[in-house]
Amino acid sequence: MTDRCKQDTFLVQIGNRRDEHHRAVSTPIYFSTAFRHEHIGLQDGYDYTRSANPTRDVLEEAVAELEGGDGAFATSSGMAAVQLVFSLFEKGAHFIASRDIYGGNFRLFEVYEEKYGFRFSYWDGKSYEELAELIEEDTQAIFIETPTNPLMQTTDLEKVSEITKAHNILHIVDNTLFTPYVQKPLEIGADIVIHSATKYLAGHNDVLAGLVISKGEAITEELAFLQNSAGAVLSPYDCWSLIRGMKTLALRMRQHETNAKKVVEYLEQHPLVTDVYYPGRSGMVSFEITEEALVEPFLQQLKLFTFAESLGGVESFLTYPVTQTHMDIPEEVRLSYGLSNRLLRASVGIEHEDDIIEDLEQALAHIATLEVKHG
Ligand SMILES: *Cc1c(COP(=O)(O)O)cnc(C)c1O
């Protein structure tokens, strides 16, 4: 892609020249689940929509190119994408995963441990020597979220790739928070990338979708076989919605980042904010306020930020991970790695930066009056 056009251009043009019959600019949605066969043994690529669908193909080919993979698979949710990847492995397999991960991933890994005989070790993201030491005889893959969620710590994917290559195991990256606009893990040695496309890629809080992108022929074929066998594919309509969202990804990501940097600057100087966590790119900012008791009144006071459980949409969201995205992580586990009851996670939207800051300002001013009463 990059030798032909820039990423921004590629995104805008997804699917624009695919309709040979009528030259539709917006890629057609093929709802048909079945495709006619002209004769026994003669059909031109499509027969049943679970196996392949023309609208899904447009999306999957574009995403494979964006991430620099050999193949891509669109799934019915981000969790279905994680499940597709873990269906590659057999019982008894051991994995190493980032300690600070999306709560839904942690919950699924718990299910895998209880029901499928998988074992997981967690890595705190600090020492790469320790990461290598966690590898066992049965280790099949290292699963990295970078930045981590919700503490927004980044991992050096090149260093992880050196380790996975030396031990001949797979390197899997959940690239939801950075998107290919910021980071392309397959180009720096990862084998598989996962997305909850529900977030930045779709971008408007109206599509649930997942993606898996793979590098290497054997693994891509295996994933295609498993995707068709298990069947959690993305519907043609949702493929089209995701394509439409992705056309503005570059534009949105730039504004998310600009606004997030303003929010970081503002929060860092506020006396009621004790810590700010920002990975330097993209639009996610986590921060801690002085007291757990102020969390609820702060959320109640917000007028522009929506208190809701997601991220990556055009609208600014605030999430309280403890009772929302990360509620399935036991409290003692959370606290052991720093996910405290005072932590809030902001998905900074693309509204005007002045309005975003003003909303935070008035909500913090409100809880400042409560803090005085407490004191
Ligand atoms: C939301 C999310 C998921 C799960 O995706 P769904 O589309 O909600 O199924 C996985 N990983 C990360 C990092 C997420 O934020």
mmCIF file of C-alpha atoms and ligand atoms in Angstrom:
data_model
loop_
_atom_site.group_PDB
_atom_site.id
_atom_site.type_symbol
_atom_site.label_atom_id
_atom_site.label_comp_id
_atom_site.label_asym_id
_atom_site.label_seq_id
_atom_site.Cartn_x
_atom_site.Cartn_y
_atom_site.Cartn_z
ATOM 1 C CA MET A 1 0.000 0.000 0.000
ATOM 2 C CA THR A 2 2.621 2.498 1.076
ATOM 3 C CA ASP A 3 4.439 2.350 -2.261
ATOM 4 C CA ARG A 4 1.221 3.324 -4.044
ATOM 5 C CA CYS A 5 -0.389 5.837 -1.707
ATOM 6 C CA LYS A 6 -0.337 7.150 1.830
ATOM 7 C CA GLN A 7 -2.347 5.461 4.550
ATOM 8 C CA ASP A 8 -4.852 8.352 4.842
ATOM 9 C CA THR A 9 -5.634 8.057 1.134
ATOM 10 C CA PHE A 10 -5.872 4.277 1.266
ATOM 11 C CA LEU A 11 -8.383 4.476 4.125
ATOM 12 C CA VAL A 12 -10.629 6.968 2.353
ATOM 13 C CA GLN A 13 -10.636 4.910 -0.854
ATOM 14 C CA ILE A 14 -11.522 1.499 0.683
ATOM 15 C CA GLY A 15 -13.904 -0.313 -1.672
ATOM 16 C CA ASN A 16 -14.414 2.647 -4.021
ATOM 17 C CA ARG A 17 -13.399 0.779 -7.169
ATOM 18 C CA ARG A 18 -14.562 -2.721 -6.418
ATOM 19 C CA ASP A 19 -17.977 -2.799 -8.090
ATOM 20 C CA GLU A 20 -17.321 -3.869 -11.681
ATOM 21 C CA HIS A 21 -20.992 -4.283 -12.572
ATOM 22 C CA HIS A 22 -22.355 -0.821 -11.833
ATOM 23 C CA ARG A 23 -19.262 1.078 -10.663
ATOM 24 C CA ALA A 24 -20.884 2.010 -7.324
ATOM 25 C CA VAL A 25 -18.545 4.201 -5.282
ATOM 26 C CA SER A 26 -19.827 2.981 -1.903
ATOM 27 C CA THR A 27 -19.069 -0.733 -1.841
ATOM 28 C CA PRO A 28 -22.297 -2.782 -2.292
ATOM 29 C CA ILE A 29 -23.693 -4.804 0.602
ATOM 30 C CA TYR A 30 -24.244 -8.414 -0.479
ATOM 31 C CA PHE A 31 -26.901 -9.745 1.872
ATOM 32 C CA SER A 32 -27.289 -13.000 -0.056
ATOM 33 C CA THR A 33 -26.275 -16.010 2.018
ATOM 34 C CA ALA A 34 -26.061 -18.265 -1.061
ATOM 35 C CA PHE A 35 -24.454 -17.812 -4.486
ATOM 36 C CA ARG A 36 -25.574 -19.580 -7.677
ATOM 37 C CA HIS A 37 -23.405 -22.309 -9.176
ATOM 38 C CA GLU A 38 -23.453 -22.460 -12.998
ATOM 39 C CA HIS A 39 -22.571 -26.163 -13.207
ATOM 40 C CA ILE A 40 -21.338 -28.933 -10.947
ATOM 41 C CA GLY A 41 -17.850 -27.968 -9.892
ATOM 42 C CA LEU A 42 -18.039 -24.511 -11.452
ATOM 43 C CA GLN A 43 -18.473 -21.435 -9.322
ATOM 44 C CA ASP A 44 -16.502 -18.219 -9.338
ATOM 45 C CA GLY A 45 -15.395 -17.751 -5.760
ATOM 46 C CA TYR A 46 -18.526 -17.464 -3.624
ATOM 47 C CA ASP A 47 -20.889 -20.200 -2.535
ATOM 48 C CA TYR A 48 -22.041 -19.643 1.044
ATOM 49 C CA THR A 49 -21.638 -16.453 3.057
ATOM 50 C CA ARG A 50 -20.037 -17.985 6.157
ATOM 51 C CA SER A 51 -17.122 -19.142 3.969
ATOM 52 C CA ALA A 52 -16.795 -15.883 2.051
ATOM 53 C CA ASN A 53 -18.854 -12.821 1.208
ATOM 54 C CA PRO A 54 -17.978 -10.080 -1.317
ATOM 55 C CA THR A 55 -18.599 -7.212 1.152
ATOM 56 C CA ARG A 56 -16.572 -8.944 3.858
ATOM 57 C CA ASP A 57 -13.780 -9.542 1.328
ATOM 58 C CA VAL A 58 -13.480 -5.803 0.658
ATOM 59 C CA LEU A 59 -13.069 -5.167 4.382
ATOM 60 C CA GLU A 60 -10.712 -8.075 5.038
ATOM 61 C CA GLU A 61 -8.431 -7.282 2.104
ATOM 62 C CA ALA A 62 -8.193 -3.627 3.158
ATOM 63 C CA VAL A 63 -7.423 -4.499 6.768
ATOM 64 C CA ALA A 64 -4.788 -7.077 5.791
ATOM 65 C CA GLU A 65 -3.061 -4.420 3.717
ATOM 66 C CA LEU A 66 -3.319 -1.769 6.443
ATOM 67 C CA GLU A 67 -1.719 -3.982 9.089
ATOM 68 C CA GLY A 68 0.784 -5.548 6.670
ATOM 69 C CA GLY A 69 -0.628 -9.070 7.039
ATOM 70 C CA ASP A 70 -1.147 -12.004 4.684
ATOM 71 C CA GLY A 71 -4.802 -12.413 5.624
ATOM 72 C CA ALA A 72 -7.547 -10.840 7.718
ATOM 73 C CA PHE A 73 -10.733 -12.198 9.281
ATOM 74 C CA ALA A 74 -13.732 -10.082 10.255
ATOM 75 C CA THR A 75 -15.565 -11.453 13.282
ATOM 76 C CA SER A 76 -18.834 -10.689 15.056
ATOM 77 C CA SER A 77 -17.061 -8.990 17.995
ATOM 78 C CA GLY A 78 -13.620 -8.314 19.397
ATOM 79 C CA MET A 79 -14.080 -11.232 21.790
ATOM 80 C CA ALA A 80 -14.938 -13.503 18.841
ATOM 81 C CA ALA A 81 -11.615 -12.414 17.329
ATOM 82 C CA VAL A 82 -9.757 -13.396 20.514
ATOM 83 C CA GLN A 83 -11.630 -16.691 20.546
ATOM 84 C CA LEU A 84 -10.763 -17.376 16.904
ATOM 85 C CA VAL A 85 -7.075 -16.901 17.665
ATOM 86 C CA PHE A 86 -7.113 -19.121 20.756
ATOM 87 C CA SER A 87 -8.891 -21.868 18.808
ATOM 88 C CA LEU A 88 -5.482 -22.412 17.152
ATOM 89 C CA PHE A 89 -4.191 -24.085 20.322
ATOM 90 C CA GLU A 90 -4.638 -27.466 21.940
ATOM 91 C CA LYS A 91 -5.393 -28.365 25.539
ATOM 92 C CA GLY A 92 -2.492 -28.052 27.945
ATOM 93 C CA ALA A 93 -1.108 -25.006 26.127
ATOM 94 C CA HIS A 94 0.539 -22.313 28.238
ATOM 95 C CA PHE A 95 0.454 -18.588 27.467
ATOM 96 C CA ILE A 96 1.997 -15.418 28.805
ATOM 97 C CA ALA A 97 -0.204 -12.339 28.763
ATOM 98 C CA SER A 98 0.225 -8.697 29.755
ATOM 99 C CA ARG A 99 -0.829 -8.210 33.401
ATOM 100 C CA ASP A 100 -2.885 -5.054 32.833
ATOM 101 C CA ILE A 101 -5.345 -6.175 30.146
ATOM 102 C CA TYR A 102 -8.899 -5.585 29.028
ATOM 103 C CA GLY A 103 -11.204 -7.197 31.617
ATOM 104 C CA GLY A 104 -13.061 -9.211 28.972
ATOM 105 C CA ASN A 105 -9.819 -10.832 27.822
ATOM 106 C CA PHE A 106 -8.956 -11.713 31.424
ATOM 107 C CA ARG A 107 -12.427 -13.225 31.931
ATOM 108 C CA LEU A 108 -12.130 -15.347 28.760
ATOM 109 C CA PHE A 109 -8.681 -16.571 29.813
ATOM 110 C CA GLU A 110 -10.173 -17.643 33.162
ATOM 111 C CA VAL A 111 -12.793 -19.662 31.271
ATOM 112 C CA TYR A 112 -10.042 -21.246 29.172
ATOM 113 C CA GLU A 113 -8.149 -22.222 32.335
ATOM 114 C CA GLU A 114 -11.216 -23.768 33.954
ATOM 115 C CA LYS A 115 -12.689 -25.532 30.936
ATOM 116 C CA TYR A 116 -10.057 -26.106 28.276
ATOM 117 C CA GLY A 117 -6.907 -26.841 30.236
ATOM 118 C CA PHE A 118 -5.057 -23.731 29.058
ATOM 119 C CA ARG A 119 -2.702 -22.060 31.521
ATOM 120 C CA PHE A 120 -1.843 -18.355 31.691
ATOM 121 C CA SER A 121 1.067 -16.551 33.316
ATOM 122 C CA TYR A 122 0.904 -12.779 33.583
ATOM 123 C CA TRP A 123 3.782 -10.382 32.916
ATOM 124 C CA ASP A 124 3.913 -6.925 34.481
ATOM 125 C CA GLY A 125 5.551 -5.395 31.404
ATOM 126 C CA LYS A 126 8.673 -4.231 33.208
ATOM 127 C CA SER A 127 11.583 -6.584 32.555
ATOM 128 C CA TYR A 128 12.071 -8.372 29.219
ATOM 129 C CA GLU A 129 14.446 -10.805 30.926
ATOM 130 C CA GLU A 130 11.612 -11.777 33.258
ATOM 131 C CA LEU A 131 9.342 -12.215 30.258
ATOM 132 C CA ALA A 132 11.797 -14.702 28.729
ATOM 133 C CA GLU A 133 12.042 -16.509 32.073
ATOM 134 C CA LEU A 134 8.264 -17.032 32.141
ATOM 135 C CA ILE A 135 8.494 -19.236 29.039
ATOM 136 C CA GLU A 136 7.873 -22.926 29.748
ATOM 137 C CA GLU A 137 8.051 -26.154 27.770
ATOM 138 C CA ASP A 138 4.370 -25.860 26.738
ATOM 139 C CA THR A 139 4.300 -22.098 26.078
ATOM 140 C CA GLN A 140 2.614 -21.460 22.735
ATOM 141 C CA ALA A 141 2.307 -17.683 22.581
ATOM 142 C CA ILE A 142 2.823 -14.312 24.219
ATOM 143 C CA PHE A 143 -0.277 -12.102 24.220
ATOM 144 C CA ILE A 144 0.434 -8.383 24.499
ATOM 145 C CA GLU A 145 -1.845 -5.405 24.888
ATOM 146 C CA THR A 146 0.043 -2.192 24.242
ATOM 147 C CA PRO A 147 -0.757 0.262 25.557
ATOM 148 C CA THR A 148 -2.111 -1.698 28.500
ATOM 149 C CA ASN A 149 -5.671 -1.095 29.628
ATOM 150 C CA PRO A 150 -6.423 0.945 31.704
ATOM 151 C CA LEU A 151 -2.932 1.927 32.927
ATOM 152 C CA MET A 152 -1.738 2.869 29.420
ATOM 153 C CA GLN A 153 1.787 1.453 29.722
ATOM 154 C CA THR A 154 3.522 0.737 26.419
ATOM 155 C CA THR A 155 5.484 -2.397 25.538
ATOM 156 C CA ASP A 156 8.456 -2.610 23.169
ATOM 157 C CA LEU A 157 7.050 -5.029 20.588
ATOM 158 C CA GLU A 158 10.425 -5.479 18.897
ATOM 159 C CA LYS A 159 11.894 -6.828 22.123
ATOM 160 C CA VAL A 160 8.942 -9.187 22.591
ATOM 161 C CA SER A 161 9.367 -10.391 18.989
ATOM 162 C CA GLU A 162 13.032 -11.173 19.592
ATOM 163 C CA ILE A 163 11.964 -13.408 22.470
ATOM 164 C CA THR A 164 9.103 -15.139 20.628
ATOM 165 C CA LYS A 165 11.312 -15.777 17.592
ATOM 166 C CA ALA A 166 14.149 -17.159 19.722
ATOM 167 C CA HIS A 167 11.714 -19.608 21.355
ATOM 168 C CA ASN A 168 9.709 -20.335 18.211
ATOM 169 C CA ILE A 169 6.383 -19.306 19.749
ATOM 170 C CA LEU A 170 3.683 -16.923 18.512
ATOM 171 C CA HIS A 171 3.527 -13.213 19.244
ATOM 172 C CA ILE A 172 -0.082 -11.989 19.451
ATOM 173 C CA VAL A 173 -0.937 -8.302 19.862
ATOM 174 C CA ASP A 174 -4.286 -6.716 20.724
ATOM 175 C CA ASN A 175 -3.908 -3.470 18.744
ATOM 176 C CA THR A 176 -7.316 -2.000 19.642
ATOM 177 C CA LEU A 177 -6.119 1.091 21.510
ATOM 178 C CA PHE A 178 -3.482 2.266 19.014
ATOM 179 C CA THR A 179 -4.951 1.030 15.676
ATOM 180 C CA PRO A 180 -2.768 0.616 12.557
ATOM 181 C CA TYR A 181 -2.763 4.394 12.258
ATOM 182 C CA VAL A 182 -0.353 4.520 15.206
ATOM 183 C CA GLN A 183 1.296 1.089 15.294
ATOM 184 C CA LYS A 184 1.629 -1.921 12.968
ATOM 185 C CA PRO A 185 2.788 -4.866 15.088
ATOM 186 C CA LEU A 186 3.127 -7.312 12.167
ATOM 187 C CA GLU A 187 5.723 -5.031 10.591
ATOM 188 C CA ILE A 188 7.860 -5.283 13.722
ATOM 189 C CA GLY A 189 7.739 -9.020 14.166
ATOM 190 C CA ALA A 190 4.348 -9.992 15.610
ATOM 191 C CA ASP A 191 2.508 -12.965 14.058
ATOM 192 C CA ILE A 192 -1.113 -12.107 14.811
ATOM 193 C CA VAL A 193 -2.962 -8.838 15.456
ATOM 194 C CA ILE A 194 -6.385 -8.656 17.082
ATOM 195 C CA HIS A 195 -8.796 -5.720 17.113
ATOM 196 C CA SER A 196 -11.986 -4.856 18.784
ATOM 197 C CA ALA A 197 -13.060 -2.882 15.693
ATOM 198 C CA THR A 198 -16.000 -1.720 17.823
ATOM 199 C CA LYS A 199 -13.668 0.977 19.141
ATOM 200 C CA TYR A 200 -11.526 3.354 17.027
ATOM 201 C CA LEU A 201 -11.795 1.517 13.695
ATOM 202 C CA ALA A 202 -15.593 1.774 13.518
ATOM 203 C CA GLY A 203 -15.416 4.936 15.599
ATOM 204 C CA HIS A 204 -19.067 5.885 16.165
ATOM 205 C CA ASN A 205 -20.340 3.586 18.939
ATOM 206 C CA ASP A 206 -22.697 1.828 16.535
ATOM 207 C CA VAL A 207 -20.949 -1.344 15.297
ATOM 208 C CA LEU A 208 -19.802 -4.403 17.256
ATOM 209 C CA ALA A 209 -16.957 -6.042 15.316
ATOM 210 C CA GLY A 210 -13.624 -7.800 15.598
ATOM 211 C CA LEU A 211 -10.652 -8.429 13.331
ATOM 212 C CA VAL A 212 -7.796 -10.898 13.220
ATOM 213 C CA ILE A 213 -4.835 -10.219 10.931
ATOM 214 C CA SER A 214 -2.103 -12.801 10.447
ATOM 215 C CA LYS A 215 1.340 -13.081 8.947
ATOM 216 C CA GLY A 216 2.555 -16.340 7.426
ATOM 217 C CA GLU A 217 0.844 -18.724 5.035
ATOM 218 C CA ALA A 218 0.307 -21.714 7.323
ATOM 219 C CA ILE A 219 -1.240 -19.761 10.161
ATOM 220 C CA THR A 220 -3.428 -17.735 7.783
ATOM 221 C CA GLU A 221 -4.784 -20.936 6.234
ATOM 222 C CA GLU A 222 -5.427 -22.434 9.648
ATOM 223 C CA LEU A 223 -7.317 -19.314 10.765
ATOM 224 C CA ALA A 224 -9.414 -19.365 7.571
ATOM 225 C CA PHE A 225 -10.299 -23.001 8.250
ATOM 226 C CA LEU A 226 -11.230 -22.265 11.887
ATOM 227 C CA GLN A 227 -13.193 -19.112 10.990
ATOM 228 C CA ASN A 228 -15.293 -21.064 8.500
ATOM 229 C CA SER A 229 -15.652 -24.027 10.867
ATOM 230 C CA ALA A 230 -16.789 -22.060 13.928
ATOM 231 C CA GLY A 231 -18.558 -19.295 12.014
ATOM 232 C CA ALA A 232 -18.500 -16.122 14.147
ATOM 233 C CA VAL A 233 -18.212 -13.974 11.001
ATOM 234 C CA LEU A 234 -19.177 -10.315 10.704
ATOM 235 C CA SER A 235 -22.470 -9.664 8.885
ATOM 236 C CA PRO A 236 -22.340 -7.945 5.460
ATOM 237 C CA TYR A 237 -24.113 -4.866 6.812
ATOM 238 C CA ASP A 238 -21.666 -4.500 9.690
ATOM 239 C CA CYS A 239 -18.746 -4.998 7.288
ATOM 240 C CA TRP A 240 -20.059 -2.063 5.280
ATOM 241 C CA SER A 241 -20.554 0.074 8.429
ATOM 242 C CA LEU A 242 -17.007 -0.678 9.519
ATOM 243 C CA ILE A 243 -15.641 0.237 6.076
ATOM 244 C CA ARG A 244 -17.487 3.542 6.259
ATOM 245 C CA GLY A 245 -16.099 4.242 9.727
ATOM 246 C CA MET A 246 -12.563 3.414 8.674
ATOM 247 C CA LYS A 247 -12.599 5.959 5.851
ATOM 248 C CA THR A 248 -12.199 8.731 8.449
ATOM 249 C CA LEU A 249 -9.825 6.863 10.780
ATOM 250 C CA ALA A 250 -6.773 9.034 10.061
ATOM 251 C CA LEU A 251 -8.701 12.263 10.500
ATOM 252 C CA ARG A 252 -10.280 11.062 13.730
ATOM 253 C CA MET A 253 -7.074 9.688 15.221
ATOM 254 C CA ARG A 254 -5.286 12.988 14.696
ATOM 255 C CA GLN A 255 -8.034 14.894 16.487
ATOM 256 C CA HIS A 256 -8.316 12.313 19.295
ATOM 257 C CA GLU A 257 -4.589 12.693 19.872
ATOM 258 C CA THR A 258 -4.575 16.494 19.768
ATOM 259 C CA ASN A 259 -7.455 16.648 22.233
ATOM 260 C CA ALA A 260 -6.001 13.950 24.502
ATOM 261 C CA LYS A 261 -2.736 15.914 24.793
ATOM 262 C CA LYS A 262 -4.696 18.982 25.902
ATOM 263 C CA VAL A 263 -6.547 16.882 28.472
ATOM 264 C CA VAL A 264 -3.261 15.472 29.810
ATOM 265 C CA GLU A 265 -1.809 18.971 30.095
ATOM 266 C CA TYR A 266 -4.890 20.160 31.951
ATOM 267 C CA LEU A 267 -5.184 17.190 34.328
ATOM 268 C CA GLU A 268 -1.486 17.159 35.214
ATOM 269 C CA GLN A 269 -1.691 20.554 36.861
ATOM 270 C CA HIS A 270 -4.952 19.919 38.755
ATOM 271 C CA PRO A 271 -4.614 19.501 42.543
ATOM 272 C CA LEU A 272 -7.399 16.885 42.721
ATOM 273 C CA VAL A 273 -5.655 14.665 40.157
ATOM 274 C CA THR A 274 -2.825 12.593 41.630
ATOM 275 C CA ASP A 275 -1.650 10.662 38.546
ATOM 276 C CA VAL A 276 -2.163 10.850 34.794
ATOM 277 C CA TYR A 277 -1.459 7.905 32.480
ATOM 278 C CA TYR A 278 -1.075 8.632 28.768
ATOM 279 C CA PRO A 279 0.803 6.458 26.250
ATOM 280 C CA GLY A 280 1.908 9.479 24.190
ATOM 281 C CA ARG A 281 -0.284 8.629 21.187
ATOM 282 C CA SER A 282 -3.966 8.102 20.451
ATOM 283 C CA GLY A 283 -6.869 9.349 22.582
ATOM 284 C CA MET A 284 -6.922 7.329 25.816
ATOM 285 C CA VAL A 285 -6.084 9.039 29.112
ATOM 286 C CA SER A 286 -6.439 7.444 32.544
ATOM 287 C CA PHE A 287 -6.131 9.432 35.752
ATOM 288 C CA GLU A 288 -6.538 9.082 39.480
ATOM 289 C CA ILE A 289 -8.360 11.545 41.691
ATOM 290 C CA THR A 290 -7.562 12.095 45.366
ATOM 291 C CA GLU A 291 -10.439 10.121 46.888
ATOM 292 C CA GLU A 292 -12.603 7.175 45.887
ATOM 293 C CA ALA A 293 -15.628 8.922 47.449
ATOM 294 C CA LEU A 294 -15.327 11.697 44.851
ATOM 295 C CA VAL A 295 -15.643 9.358 41.861
ATOM 296 C CA GLU A 296 -19.452 9.160 41.878
ATOM 297 C CA PRO A 297 -20.126 12.917 42.311
ATOM 298 C CA PHE A 298 -17.499 13.643 39.620
ATOM 299 C CA LEU A 299 -19.237 11.312 37.147
ATOM 300 C CA GLN A 300 -22.649 12.736 38.053
ATOM 301 C CA GLN A 301 -21.459 16.268 37.368
ATOM 302 C CA LEU A 302 -20.132 15.628 33.823
ATOM 303 C CA LYS A 303 -22.194 17.184 31.055
ATOM 304 C CA LEU A 304 -20.277 16.556 27.843
ATOM 305 C CA PHE A 305 -18.453 13.329 28.743
ATOM 306 C CA THR A 306 -20.761 10.304 28.683
ATOM 307 C CA PHE A 307 -20.335 7.887 31.581
ATOM 308 C CA ALA A 308 -20.290 4.656 29.583
ATOM 309 C CA GLU A 309 -18.344 1.506 28.974
ATOM 310 C CA SER A 310 -16.499 1.713 25.683
ATOM 311 C CA LEU A 311 -13.843 3.753 23.920
ATOM 312 C CA GLY A 312 -12.673 5.023 20.573
ATOM 313 C CA GLY A 313 -15.873 6.714 19.412
ATOM 314 C CA VAL A 314 -16.169 10.316 18.265
ATOM 315 C CA GLU A 315 -17.918 11.228 21.547
ATOM 316 C CA SER A 316 -15.913 11.676 24.758
ATOM 317 C CA PHE A 317 -16.505 8.845 27.238
ATOM 318 C CA LEU A 318 -15.531 8.342 30.834
ATOM 319 C CA THR A 319 -15.307 4.822 32.186
ATOM 320 C CA TYR A 320 -14.868 3.653 35.776
ATOM 321 C CA PRO A 321 -12.922 0.416 35.114
ATOM 322 C CA VAL A 322 -13.489 -0.976 38.627
ATOM 323 C CA THR A 323 -17.260 -1.410 38.125
ATOM 324 C CA GLN A 324 -17.329 -1.515 34.323
ATOM 325 C CA THR A 325 -14.673 -2.843 31.925
ATOM 326 C CA HIS A 326 -12.558 -4.552 34.616
ATOM 327 C CA MET A 327 -15.175 -5.720 37.115
ATOM 328 C CA ASP A 328 -14.287 -9.380 36.524
ATOM 329 C CA ILE A 329 -10.734 -8.901 37.766
ATOM 330 C CA PRO A 330 -10.653 -9.691 41.514
ATOM 331 C CA GLU A 331 -9.950 -6.624 43.648
ATOM 332 C CA GLU A 332 -6.746 -7.978 45.192
ATOM 333 C CA VAL A 333 -5.377 -8.761 41.715
ATOM 334 C CA ARG A 334 -6.284 -5.284 40.433
ATOM 335 C CA LEU A 335 -4.785 -3.496 43.389
ATOM 336 C CA SER A 336 -1.582 -5.564 43.168
ATOM 337 C CA TYR A 337 -0.724 -3.990 39.825
ATOM 338 C CA GLY A 338 -2.028 -0.501 40.441
ATOM 339 C CA LEU A 339 -5.592 -0.481 39.102
ATOM 340 C CA SER A 340 -7.010 1.466 42.034
ATOM 341 C CA ASN A 341 -10.529 2.448 43.042
ATOM 342 C CA ARG A 342 -9.611 6.080 42.293
ATOM 343 C CA LEU A 343 -8.856 5.457 38.619
ATOM 344 C CA LEU A 344 -10.952 6.846 35.783
ATOM 345 C CA ARG A 345 -10.406 6.161 32.093
ATOM 346 C CA ALA A 346 -11.189 8.826 29.523
ATOM 347 C CA SER A 347 -11.690 8.151 25.843
ATOM 348 C CA VAL A 348 -11.167 11.674 24.604
ATOM 349 C CA GLY A 349 -13.488 12.393 21.692
ATOM 350 C CA ILE A 350 -13.221 14.778 18.758
ATOM 351 C CA GLU A 351 -15.443 17.567 20.120
ATOM 352 C CA HIS A 352 -13.821 21.007 20.407
ATOM 353 C CA GLU A 353 -10.969 20.867 22.911
ATOM 354 C CA ASP A 354 -12.258 23.938 24.807
ATOM 355 C CA ASP A 355 -15.570 22.212 25.536
ATOM 356 C CA ILE A 356 -13.839 19.014 26.659
ATOM 357 C CA ILE A 357 -11.576 20.894 29.087
ATOM 358 C CA GLU A 358 -14.448 23.049 30.320
ATOM 359 C CA ASP A 359 -16.470 19.960 31.219
ATOM 360 C CA LEU A 360 -13.598 18.449 33.206
ATOM 361 C CA GLU A 361 -12.973 21.813 34.845
ATOM 362 C CA GLN A 362 -16.534 22.277 36.078
ATOM 363 C CA ALA A 363 -16.796 18.677 37.337
ATOM 364 C CA LEU A 364 -13.490 18.956 39.218
ATOM 365 C CA ALA A 365 -14.539 22.334 40.628
ATOM 366 C CA HIS A 366 -17.718 20.684 41.894
ATOM 367 C CA ILE A 367 -15.891 17.886 43.733
ATOM 368 C CA ALA A 368 -13.425 20.399 45.154
ATOM 369 C CA THR A 369 -16.317 21.874 47.168
ATOM 370 C CA LEU A 370 -17.164 18.381 48.464
ATOM 371 C CA GLU A 371 -13.569 17.698 49.425
ATOM 372 C CA VAL A 372 -13.542 20.827 51.569
ATOM 373 C CA LYS A 373 -16.745 19.680 53.323
ATOM 374 C CA HIS A 374 -15.137 16.271 53.965
ATOM 375 C CA GLY A 375 -11.975 17.793 55.331
HETATM 376 C C1 LIG B 1 -13.411 -3.871 23.800
HETATM 377 C C2 LIG B 1 -12.144 -4.624 23.739
HETATM 378 C C3 LIG B 1 -12.128 -5.986 23.414
HETATM 379 C C4 LIG B 1 -13.409 -6.770 23.167
HETATM 380 O O1 LIG B 1 -14.043 -6.354 22.007
HETATM 381 P P1 LIG B 1 -15.640 -6.391 21.768
HETATM 382 O O2 LIG B 1 -15.763 -5.788 20.415
HETATM 383 O O3 LIG B 1 -16.263 -5.595 22.856
HETATM 384 O O4 LIG B 1 -16.051 -7.818 21.810
HETATM 385 C C5 LIG B 1 -10.904 -6.628 23.338
HETATM 386 N N1 LIG B 1 -9.749 -5.959 23.589
HETATM 387 C C6 LIG B 1 -9.727 -4.644 23.906
HETATM 388 C C7 LIG B 1 -8.426 -3.982 24.161
HETATM 389 C C8 LIG B 1 -10.919 -3.947 24.005
HETATM 390 O O5 LIG B 1 -10.902 -2.649 24.338
#
